[in-house]
């Protein structure tokens, strides 16, 4: 029909419509074809982010399962009210299991630093509630997986740590768990395990033959941690790509060793948890479950556990009890109710009462939040000194009180005699990361001298 002279604009329109139709059909098909996946995910080609939203739904992560309105188990009812639940693999099946017997569950922490920060506290509180409801929590420290590095939520590869550093970090992060959990030999006492015990002895070829065949590249490319890297054209090493397989194997190994039936994690671990659930089903024919908690952000959109001055560490040698208390005391008004539910064990009636406070009265709720959160981590003993320090700083000159809890910097006599710039002192006290940041702090009235 286009023989002879062709009206070019009409042909271009027709040609464009045909191409659009082809791509719409192609990308609306289920993503089982390697060709389709290659076009949608491989850097430098047509990526998923260029596909219309209605079509991209076919390559999305598994749908978030909202908890049913009526839950039978005490644990899930508590978690639902307090805001701990984001996703679950089979909420009804899990609810039935938890209401019928005591269940063993685990949660993993990689040893990437010498201390956990407050962003990990939600996960620790999840284990605490689990134990208080009559179940057995297992804390897994990733002595093996830390050697690989979790790519979830990262734009670049994690720095590889030596075995010596990993051991030191494990010693640092494990200090906190005994303050929130009861460890021992009882049926619901917590247990601490290290996945290096079973990961390091693995024989590579045997592992690939026995377990690698149960993972498809097609499926692995579809998980969010991988998709984000590819869409941003950030390098994803083969080492990191194996992380999800090792985490899945952890779940299988713990189901064999400790009869674990449930894995907890943050919402960024959803794909890794799904892999573990499916691996246990394929290898053992067992029914296990996964449940994730939301990754918290503050009211201003910042990641929970990070401040302008750095991470809010849980180990007191990195962050004093007073600074920890002050972090909670300075919470945004919009965050107070949510934080009271997640980071304290106050009864629901008391929390709902505090959530109703408005205006200046909300400061009372913030003090209660700070006291409760600090008590759980550092004990009652430090609260008296903290409150005296706060009164001395914010209660006026007549308030008195002790300032021993405040951060200090030691100067050599020669340095003190010759004089030290105030900006350098602020940096030494870790009240800012750079001189420009300190200058902005001073200019905004946020820093004062001899006040």
Tab-separated table of C-alpha atoms in Angstrom:
chain	number	residue	atom	x	y	z
A	1	UNK	CA	0.000	0.000	0.000
A	2	UNK	CA	3.091	2.239	0.243
A	3	UNK	CA	4.279	1.470	-3.290
A	4	UNK	CA	5.193	4.518	-5.322
A	5	UNK	CA	5.267	7.910	-3.666
A	6	UNK	CA	4.747	7.841	0.051
A	7	UNK	CA	3.392	10.611	2.181
A	8	UNK	CA	6.320	10.664	4.646
A	9	UNK	CA	4.663	12.198	7.735
A	10	UNK	CA	1.826	9.665	7.531
A	11	UNK	CA	4.349	6.793	7.211
A	12	UNK	CA	6.318	8.054	10.221
A	13	UNK	CA	3.190	8.157	12.331
A	14	UNK	CA	2.216	4.643	11.221
A	15	UNK	CA	5.742	3.329	11.852
A	16	UNK	CA	5.841	4.891	15.335
A	17	UNK	CA	2.460	3.398	16.243
A	18	UNK	CA	3.562	-0.096	15.143
A	19	UNK	CA	6.772	0.110	17.199
A	20	UNK	CA	4.866	1.306	20.272
A	21	UNK	CA	2.411	-1.577	19.897
A	22	UNK	CA	5.244	-4.112	19.611
A	23	UNK	CA	6.994	-2.845	22.755
A	24	UNK	CA	3.750	-2.681	24.710
A	25	UNK	CA	2.951	-6.300	23.872
A	26	UNK	CA	6.526	-7.372	24.555
A	27	UNK	CA	6.744	-5.802	27.996
A	28	UNK	CA	3.237	-6.726	29.047
A	29	UNK	CA	4.146	-10.428	28.771
A	30	UNK	CA	5.268	-12.234	31.951
A	31	UNK	CA	9.008	-11.713	32.317
A	32	UNK	CA	10.079	-15.341	31.746
A	33	UNK	CA	12.093	-14.707	28.630
A	34	UNK	CA	15.810	-14.044	28.972
A	35	UNK	CA	15.468	-11.662	25.999
A	36	UNK	CA	12.832	-9.562	27.733
A	37	UNK	CA	14.790	-9.516	31.000
A	38	UNK	CA	17.954	-8.527	29.200
A	39	UNK	CA	16.247	-5.577	27.589
A	40	UNK	CA	14.594	-4.444	30.793
A	41	UNK	CA	17.533	-4.771	33.201
A	42	UNK	CA	20.900	-4.770	31.467
A	43	UNK	CA	22.768	-1.442	31.817
A	44	UNK	CA	23.108	0.422	28.556
A	45	UNK	CA	19.937	-1.094	27.108
A	46	UNK	CA	16.283	-0.203	27.514
A	47	UNK	CA	15.814	-0.327	31.294
A	48	UNK	CA	12.776	-0.954	33.452
A	49	UNK	CA	12.711	2.700	34.491
A	50	UNK	CA	11.841	3.679	30.898
A	51	UNK	CA	8.771	1.416	30.772
A	52	UNK	CA	5.366	2.981	31.465
A	53	UNK	CA	4.183	2.445	35.034
A	54	UNK	CA	1.285	0.196	34.058
A	55	UNK	CA	3.659	-2.157	32.238
A	56	UNK	CA	6.405	-2.119	34.867
A	57	UNK	CA	4.011	-3.724	37.324
A	58	UNK	CA	4.764	-7.096	35.721
A	59	UNK	CA	8.376	-6.985	36.959
A	60	UNK	CA	7.653	-5.643	40.441
A	61	UNK	CA	8.669	-7.197	43.750
A	62	UNK	CA	6.234	-9.613	45.432
A	63	UNK	CA	3.157	-7.809	46.650
A	64	UNK	CA	3.241	-6.527	50.214
A	65	UNK	CA	0.890	-8.659	52.305
A	66	UNK	CA	-1.092	-6.549	54.726
A	67	UNK	CA	-1.940	-8.279	58.024
A	68	UNK	CA	-5.551	-9.387	58.448
A	69	UNK	CA	-7.665	-7.238	60.697
A	70	UNK	CA	-8.292	-10.028	63.241
A	71	UNK	CA	-5.090	-11.697	64.473
A	72	UNK	CA	-5.111	-14.528	67.001
A	73	UNK	CA	-1.514	-14.592	68.241
A	74	UNK	CA	-0.500	-12.142	70.944
A	75	UNK	CA	2.793	-11.414	69.194
A	76	UNK	CA	1.303	-10.385	65.847
A	77	UNK	CA	-1.463	-8.364	67.506
A	78	UNK	CA	1.181	-6.465	69.486
A	79	UNK	CA	3.381	-5.956	66.433
A	80	UNK	CA	0.477	-4.746	64.328
A	81	UNK	CA	-0.581	-2.135	66.885
A	82	UNK	CA	2.982	-0.923	67.482
A	83	UNK	CA	3.787	-0.599	63.757
A	84	UNK	CA	6.392	-3.339	63.326
A	85	UNK	CA	4.795	-5.236	60.413
A	86	UNK	CA	5.535	-4.442	56.778
A	87	UNK	CA	5.382	-7.743	54.868
A	88	UNK	CA	4.816	-11.440	55.531
A	89	UNK	CA	5.007	-14.494	53.314
A	90	UNK	CA	1.827	-16.083	54.711
A	91	UNK	CA	0.270	-13.997	57.444
A	92	UNK	CA	-2.654	-16.303	58.155
A	93	UNK	CA	-0.449	-19.393	58.313
A	94	UNK	CA	2.064	-17.597	60.524
A	95	UNK	CA	-0.664	-16.317	62.832
A	96	UNK	CA	-2.017	-19.848	63.224
A	97	UNK	CA	1.461	-21.241	63.978
A	98	UNK	CA	2.269	-18.563	66.576
A	99	UNK	CA	-1.059	-19.040	68.350
A	100	UNK	CA	-0.626	-22.827	68.584
A	101	UNK	CA	2.926	-23.274	69.922
A	102	UNK	CA	6.219	-21.657	70.875
A	103	UNK	CA	8.119	-20.809	67.680
A	104	UNK	CA	11.845	-20.355	67.024
A	105	UNK	CA	12.776	-17.321	64.875
A	106	UNK	CA	16.020	-15.632	63.938
A	107	UNK	CA	17.281	-12.262	62.789
A	108	UNK	CA	20.718	-11.557	61.307
A	109	UNK	CA	23.152	-8.714	61.974
A	110	UNK	CA	26.286	-8.350	59.858
A	111	UNK	CA	29.421	-7.127	61.641
A	112	UNK	CA	30.161	-4.111	59.452
A	113	UNK	CA	30.983	-1.805	62.390
A	114	UNK	CA	32.077	-2.082	66.010
A	115	UNK	CA	28.611	-1.050	67.213
A	116	UNK	CA	25.043	-1.200	65.988
A	117	UNK	CA	23.227	2.112	65.648
A	118	UNK	CA	19.711	3.115	66.583
A	119	UNK	CA	18.453	2.075	63.133
A	120	UNK	CA	18.970	-1.555	64.258
A	121	UNK	CA	17.019	-1.003	67.457
A	122	UNK	CA	13.659	-1.704	65.800
A	123	UNK	CA	14.886	-5.206	64.920
A	124	UNK	CA	16.169	-5.796	68.459
A	125	UNK	CA	12.832	-4.648	69.902
A	126	UNK	CA	11.089	-7.067	67.538
A	127	UNK	CA	13.097	-9.947	69.035
A	128	UNK	CA	12.391	-8.654	72.550
A	129	UNK	CA	8.617	-8.671	72.002
A	130	UNK	CA	8.893	-12.104	70.388
A	131	UNK	CA	10.568	-13.535	73.501
A	132	UNK	CA	8.170	-11.798	75.896
A	133	UNK	CA	5.278	-13.472	74.031
A	134	UNK	CA	6.683	-16.927	74.827
A	135	UNK	CA	8.804	-17.655	71.745
A	136	UNK	CA	12.519	-18.313	71.267
A	137	UNK	CA	14.663	-15.696	69.456
A	138	UNK	CA	17.987	-16.465	67.806
A	139	UNK	CA	20.462	-13.664	67.106
A	140	UNK	CA	22.655	-14.484	64.115
A	141	UNK	CA	25.875	-12.512	63.730
A	142	UNK	CA	27.171	-12.598	60.182
A	143	UNK	CA	30.777	-13.614	60.616
A	144	UNK	CA	30.508	-15.355	57.246
A	145	UNK	CA	28.212	-13.032	55.294
A	146	UNK	CA	30.169	-9.948	56.406
A	147	UNK	CA	33.058	-11.308	54.322
A	148	UNK	CA	30.805	-10.928	51.261
A	149	UNK	CA	28.843	-7.738	51.981
A	150	UNK	CA	25.111	-7.166	51.623
A	151	UNK	CA	24.366	-5.070	48.503
A	152	UNK	CA	20.870	-4.120	49.730
A	153	UNK	CA	20.339	-0.365	49.729
A	154	UNK	CA	23.899	0.382	48.607
A	155	UNK	CA	25.090	2.149	45.448
A	156	UNK	CA	28.611	0.769	45.760
A	157	UNK	CA	30.320	-2.332	47.085
A	158	UNK	CA	30.961	-2.476	50.818
A	159	UNK	CA	34.545	-2.318	51.961
A	160	UNK	CA	35.945	-5.816	52.480
A	161	UNK	CA	36.979	-6.362	56.093
A	162	UNK	CA	39.684	-8.651	57.411
A	163	UNK	CA	38.807	-11.562	59.681
A	164	UNK	CA	40.439	-9.763	62.611
A	165	UNK	CA	38.265	-6.662	62.122
A	166	UNK	CA	35.133	-8.801	61.736
A	167	UNK	CA	35.890	-10.579	65.030
A	168	UNK	CA	36.412	-7.237	66.777
A	169	UNK	CA	33.151	-5.920	65.343
A	170	UNK	CA	31.263	-9.024	66.490
A	171	UNK	CA	32.605	-8.509	70.011
A	172	UNK	CA	31.371	-4.903	69.823
A	173	UNK	CA	27.853	-5.484	68.501
A	174	UNK	CA	27.047	-8.440	70.765
A	175	UNK	CA	27.303	-6.267	73.894
A	176	UNK	CA	23.877	-4.807	73.255
A	177	UNK	CA	21.779	-7.943	72.829
A	178	UNK	CA	21.940	-9.079	76.471
A	179	UNK	CA	20.416	-5.751	77.546
A	180	UNK	CA	17.242	-6.508	75.597
A	181	UNK	CA	17.078	-10.320	75.542
A	182	UNK	CA	17.406	-13.092	78.128
A	183	UNK	CA	20.049	-15.637	77.096
A	184	UNK	CA	20.325	-19.113	78.578
A	185	UNK	CA	19.388	-22.758	78.148
A	186	UNK	CA	15.635	-22.459	78.711
A	187	UNK	CA	13.044	-23.229	76.008
A	188	UNK	CA	12.465	-19.534	75.245
A	189	UNK	CA	15.926	-18.223	76.143
A	190	UNK	CA	17.736	-16.379	73.358
A	191	UNK	CA	20.627	-17.988	71.487
A	192	UNK	CA	23.574	-16.321	69.735
A	193	UNK	CA	24.985	-18.011	66.617
A	194	UNK	CA	27.611	-17.091	64.005
A	195	UNK	CA	27.025	-18.147	60.395
A	196	UNK	CA	30.772	-18.378	59.800
A	197	UNK	CA	30.491	-21.724	61.583
A	198	UNK	CA	28.738	-23.311	58.593
A	199	UNK	CA	29.552	-20.965	55.698
A	200	UNK	CA	33.362	-21.022	55.826
A	201	UNK	CA	33.656	-24.859	55.666
A	202	UNK	CA	31.454	-25.087	52.542
A	203	UNK	CA	33.004	-26.775	49.494
A	204	UNK	CA	32.333	-24.491	46.539
A	205	UNK	CA	31.507	-27.042	43.818
A	206	UNK	CA	29.391	-29.155	46.157
A	207	UNK	CA	27.506	-26.058	47.271
A	208	UNK	CA	26.808	-25.010	43.678
A	209	UNK	CA	25.554	-28.467	42.713
A	210	UNK	CA	23.422	-29.000	45.799
A	211	UNK	CA	21.969	-25.509	46.257
A	212	UNK	CA	22.930	-23.197	43.370
A	213	UNK	CA	20.652	-25.082	40.975
A	214	UNK	CA	17.612	-23.946	42.992
A	215	UNK	CA	18.235	-20.259	42.187
A	216	UNK	CA	17.499	-18.751	38.785
A	217	UNK	CA	19.305	-15.686	37.489
A	218	UNK	CA	15.961	-14.556	36.058
A	219	UNK	CA	14.450	-14.364	39.527
A	220	UNK	CA	17.553	-12.941	41.213
A	221	UNK	CA	17.712	-10.066	38.719
A	222	UNK	CA	14.181	-9.138	39.690
A	223	UNK	CA	14.944	-8.447	43.352
A	224	UNK	CA	15.005	-4.794	44.366
A	225	UNK	CA	18.599	-4.760	45.653
A	226	UNK	CA	19.817	-5.935	42.243
A	227	UNK	CA	17.426	-3.873	40.133
A	228	UNK	CA	18.405	-0.642	41.842
A	229	UNK	CA	22.090	-1.211	41.135
A	230	UNK	CA	21.469	-2.061	37.483
A	231	UNK	CA	19.073	0.817	36.907
A	232	UNK	CA	21.671	3.231	38.315
A	233	UNK	CA	24.353	1.482	36.238
A	234	UNK	CA	26.351	0.904	39.438
A	235	UNK	CA	28.730	-2.068	39.454
A	236	UNK	CA	27.431	-5.211	41.175
A	237	UNK	CA	30.207	-7.725	41.790
A	238	UNK	CA	29.757	-11.476	41.526
A	239	UNK	CA	30.763	-11.643	45.205
A	240	UNK	CA	27.831	-9.448	46.270
A	241	UNK	CA	25.480	-11.254	43.888
A	242	UNK	CA	26.044	-14.395	45.970
A	243	UNK	CA	24.928	-12.730	49.214
A	244	UNK	CA	21.251	-13.585	48.749
A	245	UNK	CA	22.124	-17.266	48.223
A	246	UNK	CA	24.151	-17.362	51.440
A	247	UNK	CA	21.366	-15.701	53.428
A	248	UNK	CA	18.883	-18.218	52.047
A	249	UNK	CA	21.238	-21.022	53.071
A	250	UNK	CA	21.410	-19.538	56.601
A	251	UNK	CA	17.646	-19.987	56.904
A	252	UNK	CA	17.868	-23.592	55.698
A	253	UNK	CA	20.771	-24.401	58.027
A	254	UNK	CA	19.048	-22.909	61.074
A	255	UNK	CA	15.824	-24.766	60.276
A	256	UNK	CA	17.898	-27.964	60.404
A	257	UNK	CA	19.987	-27.112	63.472
A	258	UNK	CA	17.548	-25.173	65.648
A	259	UNK	CA	14.115	-25.924	64.119
A	260	UNK	CA	13.777	-22.289	63.066
A	261	UNK	CA	10.477	-21.609	61.294
A	262	UNK	CA	10.536	-17.822	60.971
A	263	UNK	CA	13.011	-15.205	59.773
A	264	UNK	CA	12.721	-11.511	60.644
A	265	UNK	CA	14.350	-8.673	58.729
A	266	UNK	CA	14.006	-5.155	57.435
A	267	UNK	CA	11.913	-4.544	54.342
A	268	UNK	CA	15.108	-4.325	52.261
A	269	UNK	CA	15.683	-8.029	53.065
A	270	UNK	CA	12.375	-9.175	51.557
A	271	UNK	CA	13.902	-10.790	48.472
A	272	UNK	CA	16.589	-12.573	50.485
A	273	UNK	CA	13.976	-13.913	52.930
A	274	UNK	CA	11.782	-15.137	50.066
A	275	UNK	CA	14.785	-17.058	48.719
A	276	UNK	CA	15.232	-18.760	52.089
A	277	UNK	CA	11.569	-19.713	52.345
A	278	UNK	CA	11.634	-21.255	48.870
A	279	UNK	CA	14.954	-23.041	49.418
A	280	UNK	CA	13.659	-24.708	52.598
A	281	UNK	CA	10.552	-25.839	50.738
A	282	UNK	CA	12.507	-27.277	47.806
A	283	UNK	CA	15.260	-28.978	49.815
A	284	UNK	CA	13.435	-30.115	52.950
A	285	UNK	CA	9.797	-29.800	51.970
A	286	UNK	CA	9.334	-27.708	55.111
A	287	UNK	CA	7.003	-24.782	55.660
A	288	UNK	CA	8.809	-21.721	56.997
A	289	UNK	CA	7.837	-18.069	57.115
A	290	UNK	CA	9.259	-14.586	56.674
A	291	UNK	CA	8.195	-11.303	58.241
A	292	UNK	CA	9.736	-7.899	57.617
A	293	UNK	CA	9.547	-4.628	59.501
A	294	UNK	CA	9.538	-1.206	57.811
A	295	UNK	CA	12.764	0.719	57.328
A	296	UNK	CA	12.154	3.782	59.470
A	297	UNK	CA	12.681	7.346	58.412
A	298	UNK	CA	12.142	10.422	60.531
A	299	UNK	CA	9.426	12.985	59.834
A	300	UNK	CA	11.862	15.046	57.740
A	301	UNK	CA	12.610	12.043	55.508
A	302	UNK	CA	16.038	11.153	56.911
A	303	UNK	CA	17.106	7.589	57.542
A	304	UNK	CA	16.529	6.536	61.141
A	305	UNK	CA	19.746	6.415	63.146
A	306	UNK	CA	21.592	9.155	61.249
A	307	UNK	CA	22.024	12.755	62.388
A	308	UNK	CA	24.039	15.727	61.170
A	309	UNK	CA	26.808	14.606	63.525
A	310	UNK	CA	26.851	10.973	62.352
A	311	UNK	CA	25.324	7.695	63.488
A	312	UNK	CA	23.487	7.326	66.787
A	313	UNK	CA	25.525	4.412	68.161
A	314	UNK	CA	24.234	1.992	70.794
A	315	UNK	CA	27.626	1.358	72.444
A	316	UNK	CA	28.336	3.976	75.075
A	317	UNK	CA	32.043	4.225	74.221
A	318	UNK	CA	30.945	5.696	70.872
A	319	UNK	CA	27.980	7.720	72.138
A	320	UNK	CA	27.468	8.781	75.749
A	321	UNK	CA	24.177	7.982	77.528
A	322	UNK	CA	23.448	11.720	77.697
A	323	UNK	CA	23.866	12.137	73.923
A	324	UNK	CA	21.665	9.080	73.383
A	325	UNK	CA	19.004	10.544	75.692
A	326	UNK	CA	19.245	13.856	73.882
A	327	UNK	CA	18.659	12.182	70.503
A	328	UNK	CA	15.257	10.960	71.685
A	329	UNK	CA	14.485	14.204	73.535
A	330	UNK	CA	15.023	16.134	70.293
A	331	UNK	CA	12.662	13.953	68.259
A	332	UNK	CA	10.362	15.754	65.840
A	333	UNK	CA	6.850	16.322	67.198
A	334	UNK	CA	5.428	14.207	64.377
A	335	UNK	CA	7.642	11.239	65.336
A	336	UNK	CA	6.922	11.060	69.056
A	337	UNK	CA	3.851	8.804	68.965
A	338	UNK	CA	5.407	6.391	66.485
A	339	UNK	CA	8.649	6.201	68.469
A	340	UNK	CA	6.776	5.605	71.733
A	341	UNK	CA	5.054	2.586	70.145
A	342	UNK	CA	8.217	1.101	68.662
A	343	UNK	CA	11.002	1.977	71.085
A	344	UNK	CA	9.283	1.756	74.471
A	345	UNK	CA	7.193	-0.839	76.285
A	346	UNK	CA	4.709	1.581	77.748
A	347	UNK	CA	1.147	0.192	77.715
A	348	UNK	CA	-1.126	1.148	74.830
A	349	UNK	CA	-3.384	3.311	77.021
A	350	UNK	CA	-0.443	5.420	78.219
A	351	UNK	CA	0.973	5.812	74.712
A	352	UNK	CA	-2.398	6.906	73.321
A	353	UNK	CA	-2.646	9.442	76.119
A	354	UNK	CA	0.817	10.835	75.288
A	355	UNK	CA	-0.045	10.917	71.584
A	356	UNK	CA	-2.892	13.288	72.375
A	357	UNK	CA	-0.534	15.936	73.812
A	358	UNK	CA	-0.363	19.119	71.740
A	359	UNK	CA	1.715	22.271	71.755
A	360	UNK	CA	4.219	22.693	74.562
A	361	UNK	CA	2.782	19.632	76.360
A	362	UNK	CA	4.393	17.353	73.774
A	363	UNK	CA	7.769	18.116	75.384
A	364	UNK	CA	6.640	16.031	78.352
A	365	UNK	CA	6.027	13.118	75.989
A	366	UNK	CA	9.501	13.607	74.507
A	367	UNK	CA	11.128	13.431	77.940
A	368	UNK	CA	9.221	10.224	78.703
A	369	UNK	CA	10.325	8.788	75.342
A	370	UNK	CA	13.951	9.706	76.055
A	371	UNK	CA	13.815	8.288	79.591
A	372	UNK	CA	12.239	4.988	78.524
A	373	UNK	CA	14.525	4.434	75.533
A	374	UNK	CA	17.653	5.305	77.541
A	375	UNK	CA	16.602	3.135	80.485
A	376	UNK	CA	16.271	0.079	78.251
A	377	UNK	CA	19.743	0.498	76.762
A	378	UNK	CA	21.824	2.001	79.561
A	379	UNK	CA	19.846	1.197	82.709
A	380	UNK	CA	18.153	3.301	85.389
A	381	UNK	CA	21.403	4.336	87.039
A	382	UNK	CA	22.376	6.897	84.408
A	383	UNK	CA	19.025	8.711	84.297
A	384	UNK	CA	19.615	10.767	87.443
A	385	UNK	CA	22.887	12.157	86.119
A	386	UNK	CA	21.355	12.783	82.690
A	387	UNK	CA	18.449	14.742	84.146
A	388	UNK	CA	20.826	16.818	86.279
A	389	UNK	CA	22.903	17.590	83.195
A	390	UNK	CA	19.794	18.564	81.227
A	391	UNK	CA	18.632	20.813	84.067
A	392	UNK	CA	22.042	22.480	84.198
A	393	UNK	CA	22.045	23.144	80.469
A	394	UNK	CA	18.437	24.108	79.870
A	395	UNK	CA	17.048	25.050	83.261
A	396	UNK	CA	18.791	28.379	83.693
A	397	UNK	CA	21.644	29.412	85.990
A	398	UNK	CA	19.692	28.555	89.157
A	399	UNK	CA	19.102	24.961	88.044
A	400	UNK	CA	22.472	23.664	89.261
A	401	UNK	CA	23.212	20.098	88.325
A	402	UNK	CA	26.171	18.102	87.102
A	403	UNK	CA	27.718	18.455	83.654
A	404	UNK	CA	29.948	15.376	83.949
A	405	UNK	CA	27.935	13.561	81.294
A	406	UNK	CA	28.717	16.146	78.623
A	407	UNK	CA	31.304	15.334	75.935
A	408	UNK	CA	34.806	16.698	76.606
A	409	UNK	CA	38.068	17.193	74.749
A	410	UNK	CA	41.504	17.085	76.361
A	411	UNK	CA	44.064	19.758	75.385
A	412	UNK	CA	47.808	19.658	75.860
A	413	UNK	CA	49.153	22.532	78.013
A	414	UNK	CA	51.126	23.960	75.074
A	415	UNK	CA	48.028	23.959	72.876
A	416	UNK	CA	45.964	25.657	75.568
A	417	UNK	CA	48.667	28.290	76.112
A	418	UNK	CA	48.987	29.138	72.429
A	419	UNK	CA	45.236	29.066	71.878
A	420	UNK	CA	42.964	26.760	69.874
A	421	UNK	CA	40.368	28.024	67.376
A	422	UNK	CA	36.844	27.547	68.658
A	423	UNK	CA	35.847	25.851	65.410
A	424	UNK	CA	38.525	23.192	65.957
A	425	UNK	CA	37.176	22.550	69.457
A	426	UNK	CA	33.669	22.017	68.107
A	427	UNK	CA	35.011	19.508	65.569
A	428	UNK	CA	37.009	17.706	68.284
A	429	UNK	CA	33.793	17.418	70.289
A	430	UNK	CA	32.145	15.913	67.169
A	431	UNK	CA	29.513	18.633	67.129
A	432	UNK	CA	30.040	18.902	63.402
A	433	UNK	CA	31.985	17.199	60.622
A	434	UNK	CA	33.558	20.225	58.934
A	435	UNK	CA	34.497	23.826	59.609
A	436	UNK	CA	31.874	25.054	57.187
A	437	UNK	CA	29.215	23.041	59.031
A	438	UNK	CA	30.319	24.556	62.361
A	439	UNK	CA	30.245	28.067	60.886
A	440	UNK	CA	26.671	27.493	59.713
A	441	UNK	CA	25.803	26.178	63.171
A	442	UNK	CA	27.208	29.303	64.840
A	443	UNK	CA	25.586	31.642	62.319
A	444	UNK	CA	22.224	29.998	62.940
A	445	UNK	CA	22.479	30.442	66.708
A	446	UNK	CA	22.921	26.721	67.327
A	447	UNK	CA	26.302	27.022	69.037
A	448	UNK	CA	27.305	29.273	71.911
A	449	UNK	CA	30.434	29.770	74.038
A	450	UNK	CA	30.471	30.174	77.846
A	451	UNK	CA	26.670	30.240	77.975
